[in-house]
Amino acid sequence: MPGVERATAADDNRTANRRADAQRNRAAILAATPGVLRQNPEASVADIAAAAGLGRMTLYGHFRSRAELIDAALTDSLERGDSVLSVVPLDGPPAEAFARLVETSWALISDARGLVIAAQKELPFERVRELHVKAEERVRRVLERGQREGAFRTDVPLRWLLTTTHVIMNAAADDVVAGHVDGNDAARLINAVLQPAVAAPRQSPTRRANR
């Protein structure tokens, strides 16, 4: 029947529009969250909803709690970051590959620093650690290759090199937020510290001659 078919088509269109609106709203919330938390890691759900141009109840229609929102936003941020990092060339000399990875990772860490701080307060440690495993694995592979090829030091555990990298980069993000470091210069400063920290010690000419 034509009338029934038109009514069904109209219902389908309304359902599709509502679904599209819901997807746009969810995307807007996830996009707004890192920026709001970067300015204030204690920002409320209402603050985030306002930044997304939505009401608090609309946000709660997608995320039942602040913790659930932060989990989803951190997951989304890390997935987008992984897409960016996946095109960074990691071949060639390990030190150069490491420098490129640090430079690109730094920009992502800086953007998401407030989100990570909020996640560390809202989410279980195991969950935060789980979300970062994939990102850390890329750094791990570069450091392992550098150790195998003799470019990076082997007198300390690989875990320590990873920890050093993590601490320096996050400390830089904190200093940028505090205004102690110019964000445009942060990647250079980070590499200036990390490159000698991970580099294999150079043997003196005398030691090489005596081998």
Short mmCIF file of C-alpha atoms in Angstrom, two decimals:
data_model
loop_
_atom_site.label_atom_id
_atom_site.label_comp_id
_atom_site.label_asym_id
_atom_site.label_seq_id
_atom_site.Cartn_x
_atom_site.Cartn_y
_atom_site.Cartn_z
CA MET A 1 0.00 0.00 0.00
CA PRO A 2 1.45 3.40 -1.04
CA GLY A 3 0.49 5.16 2.20
CA VAL A 4 2.07 2.50 4.37
CA GLU A 5 5.19 2.46 2.20
CA ARG A 6 5.55 6.25 2.48
CA ALA A 7 5.10 6.09 6.25
CA THR A 8 7.67 3.29 6.52
CA ALA A 9 10.14 5.24 4.38
CA ALA A 10 9.61 8.34 6.54
CA ASP A 11 10.19 6.31 9.71
CA ASP A 12 13.34 4.85 8.22
CA ASN A 13 14.60 8.32 7.34
CA ARG A 14 13.90 9.62 10.83
CA THR A 15 15.72 6.64 12.34
CA ALA A 16 18.70 7.16 10.02
CA ASN A 17 18.79 10.88 10.88
CA ARG A 18 18.69 10.17 14.60
CA ARG A 19 21.48 7.63 14.21
CA ALA A 20 23.57 10.11 12.21
CA ASP A 21 22.95 12.83 14.82
CA ALA A 22 23.99 10.43 17.58
CA GLN A 23 27.21 9.55 15.73
CA ARG A 24 28.01 13.23 15.17
CA ASN A 25 27.36 14.04 18.81
CA ARG A 26 29.55 11.19 20.01
CA ALA A 27 32.34 12.22 17.66
CA ALA A 28 32.05 15.85 18.83
CA ILE A 29 32.32 14.77 22.47
CA LEU A 30 35.39 12.61 21.84
CA ALA A 31 37.02 15.38 19.80
CA ALA A 32 36.42 17.99 22.51
CA THR A 33 37.56 15.93 25.49
CA PRO A 34 41.38 16.00 24.99
CA GLY A 35 41.45 19.77 24.49
CA VAL A 36 39.32 20.50 27.55
CA LEU A 37 41.34 18.16 29.75
CA ARG A 38 44.61 19.56 28.43
CA GLN A 39 43.59 22.92 29.85
CA ASN A 40 42.22 21.39 33.05
CA PRO A 41 42.51 17.64 33.82
CA GLU A 42 39.83 18.15 36.50
CA ALA A 43 37.29 19.54 34.03
CA SER A 44 33.74 18.33 34.58
CA VAL A 45 31.43 16.48 32.25
CA ALA A 46 29.47 19.73 31.88
CA ASP A 47 32.64 21.54 30.75
CA ILE A 48 33.30 18.89 28.12
CA ALA A 49 29.70 18.88 26.92
CA ALA A 50 29.76 22.68 26.57
CA ALA A 51 32.99 22.53 24.54
CA ALA A 52 31.33 19.99 22.25
CA GLY A 53 28.33 22.31 21.83
CA LEU A 54 26.01 19.86 23.57
CA GLY A 55 24.08 19.56 26.81
CA ARG A 56 25.24 17.51 29.77
CA MET A 57 22.34 15.07 29.44
CA THR A 58 23.19 14.49 25.78
CA LEU A 59 26.70 13.54 26.83
CA TYR A 60 25.35 11.18 29.47
CA GLY A 61 23.25 9.57 26.75
CA HIS A 62 26.52 8.36 25.22
CA PHE A 63 28.72 7.92 28.31
CA ARG A 64 27.27 6.91 31.66
CA SER A 65 30.09 8.41 33.71
CA ARG A 66 33.15 10.64 33.47
CA ALA A 67 35.36 7.54 33.74
CA GLU A 68 33.58 5.90 30.81
CA LEU A 69 34.02 9.06 28.73
CA ILE A 70 37.72 9.29 29.56
CA ASP A 71 38.25 5.62 28.71
CA ALA A 72 36.55 6.10 25.34
CA ALA A 73 38.39 9.36 24.63
CA LEU A 74 41.78 7.86 25.48
CA THR A 75 41.05 4.82 23.33
CA ASP A 76 40.04 7.08 20.44
CA SER A 77 43.12 9.29 20.92
CA LEU A 78 45.49 6.32 20.94
CA GLU A 79 43.87 4.80 17.85
CA ARG A 80 44.22 8.05 15.94
CA GLY A 81 47.78 8.36 17.21
CA ASP A 82 48.58 4.86 16.01
CA SER A 83 47.42 5.83 12.51
CA VAL A 84 49.81 8.79 12.57
CA LEU A 85 52.73 6.76 13.90
CA SER A 86 52.15 3.91 11.44
CA VAL A 87 53.46 6.04 8.57
CA VAL A 88 56.63 7.20 10.36
CA PRO A 89 59.58 5.47 8.61
CA LEU A 90 61.46 3.35 11.13
CA ASP A 91 64.09 1.90 8.80
CA GLY A 92 67.64 3.16 8.39
CA PRO A 93 70.02 3.98 11.25
CA PRO A 94 68.32 3.23 14.61
CA ALA A 95 69.21 6.63 16.09
CA GLU A 96 67.52 8.43 13.19
CA ALA A 97 64.46 6.17 13.35
CA PHE A 98 64.23 6.76 17.11
CA ALA A 99 64.49 10.54 16.63
CA ARG A 100 61.65 10.51 14.06
CA LEU A 101 59.48 8.39 16.33
CA VAL A 102 60.14 10.62 19.33
CA GLU A 103 59.34 13.77 17.36
CA THR A 104 56.02 12.44 16.11
CA SER A 105 55.11 10.79 19.41
CA TRP A 106 55.84 13.99 21.28
CA ALA A 107 53.16 15.92 19.39
CA LEU A 108 50.61 13.22 20.22
CA ILE A 109 51.61 13.06 23.88
CA SER A 110 51.44 16.84 24.20
CA ASP A 111 47.91 16.93 22.77
CA ALA A 112 46.68 14.11 25.01
CA ARG A 113 48.59 14.90 28.23
CA GLY A 114 45.57 16.18 30.17
CA LEU A 115 43.58 13.18 29.03
CA VAL A 116 46.26 10.80 30.30
CA ILE A 117 46.44 12.61 33.66
CA ALA A 118 42.67 12.33 34.00
CA ALA A 119 42.78 8.65 33.01
CA GLN A 120 45.42 7.92 35.66
CA LYS A 121 43.00 9.27 38.27
CA GLU A 122 39.76 7.83 36.91
CA LEU A 123 40.76 4.44 35.51
CA PRO A 124 42.50 1.41 37.03
CA PHE A 125 46.25 1.34 36.45
CA GLU A 126 45.92 -1.94 34.53
CA ARG A 127 43.47 -0.35 32.09
CA VAL A 128 45.71 2.65 31.37
CA ARG A 129 48.66 0.30 30.91
CA GLU A 130 46.65 -1.93 28.56
CA LEU A 131 45.67 1.01 26.36
CA HIS A 132 49.30 2.09 25.97
CA VAL A 133 50.77 -1.33 25.15
CA LYS A 134 50.45 -0.94 21.37
CA ALA A 135 52.04 2.53 21.33
CA GLU A 136 54.90 1.35 23.52
CA GLU A 137 55.53 -1.67 21.31
CA ARG A 138 56.60 0.57 18.42
CA VAL A 139 59.24 2.27 20.59
CA ARG A 140 60.32 -1.10 21.94
CA ARG A 141 61.00 -2.47 18.45
CA VAL A 142 63.21 0.49 17.52
CA LEU A 143 65.18 0.23 20.76
CA GLU A 144 65.59 -3.55 20.40
CA ARG A 145 66.89 -3.14 16.84
CA GLY A 146 69.30 -0.47 17.99
CA GLN A 147 70.64 -2.78 20.69
CA ARG A 148 71.05 -5.66 18.23
CA GLU A 149 72.93 -3.45 15.78
CA GLY A 150 75.18 -1.98 18.45
CA ALA A 151 73.77 1.54 18.16
CA PHE A 152 72.04 1.58 21.56
CA ARG A 153 73.41 0.68 24.94
CA THR A 154 72.98 -2.82 26.32
CA ASP A 155 74.47 -2.22 29.76
CA VAL A 156 70.99 -1.36 31.10
CA PRO A 157 67.74 -3.30 30.57
CA LEU A 158 65.51 -2.45 27.63
CA ARG A 159 62.76 -1.74 30.13
CA TRP A 160 64.87 1.06 31.59
CA LEU A 161 65.34 2.65 28.17
CA LEU A 162 61.57 2.55 27.65
CA THR A 163 60.95 4.04 31.09
CA THR A 164 63.48 6.82 30.46
CA THR A 165 61.82 7.65 27.15
CA HIS A 166 58.37 7.70 28.74
CA VAL A 167 59.42 9.86 31.70
CA ILE A 168 61.31 12.46 29.65
CA MET A 169 58.49 12.89 27.12
CA ASN A 170 55.76 13.23 29.72
CA ALA A 171 57.86 15.58 31.85
CA ALA A 172 58.33 17.75 28.75
CA ALA A 173 54.57 17.81 28.23
CA ASP A 174 54.08 18.96 31.82
CA ASP A 175 56.68 21.72 31.37
CA VAL A 176 55.02 22.94 28.19
CA VAL A 177 51.65 23.14 29.95
CA ALA A 178 53.29 24.99 32.85
CA GLY A 179 54.91 27.43 30.43
CA HIS A 180 58.49 26.43 31.28
CA VAL A 181 59.27 25.11 27.80
CA ASP A 182 58.24 26.36 24.37
CA GLY A 183 56.16 23.63 22.75
CA ASN A 184 57.78 24.32 19.38
CA ASP A 185 61.19 23.53 20.86
CA ALA A 186 60.19 20.54 22.98
CA ALA A 187 60.92 17.80 20.42
CA ARG A 188 64.47 19.09 19.93
CA LEU A 189 65.08 19.23 23.68
CA ILE A 190 63.68 15.73 24.19
CA ASN A 191 65.92 14.25 21.51
CA ALA A 192 68.90 16.19 22.87
CA VAL A 193 68.48 14.30 26.14
CA LEU A 194 67.29 10.91 24.88
CA GLN A 195 69.78 10.36 22.07
CA PRO A 196 72.86 10.32 24.35
CA ALA A 197 70.86 8.49 27.01
CA VAL A 198 70.18 5.49 24.74
CA ALA A 199 73.34 5.60 22.60
CA ALA A 200 75.94 2.87 23.01
CA PRO A 201 79.09 4.16 24.73
CA ARG A 202 81.86 4.94 22.28
CA GLN A 203 85.09 3.06 22.77
CA SER A 204 88.24 5.14 23.00
CA PRO A 205 90.93 4.59 20.31
CA THR A 206 93.24 3.15 22.98
CA ARG A 207 90.72 0.52 24.03
CA ARG A 208 90.01 -0.47 20.44
CA ALA A 209 93.73 -0.85 19.74
CA ASN A 210 94.22 -3.08 22.78
CA ARG A 211 91.45 -5.49 21.82
#
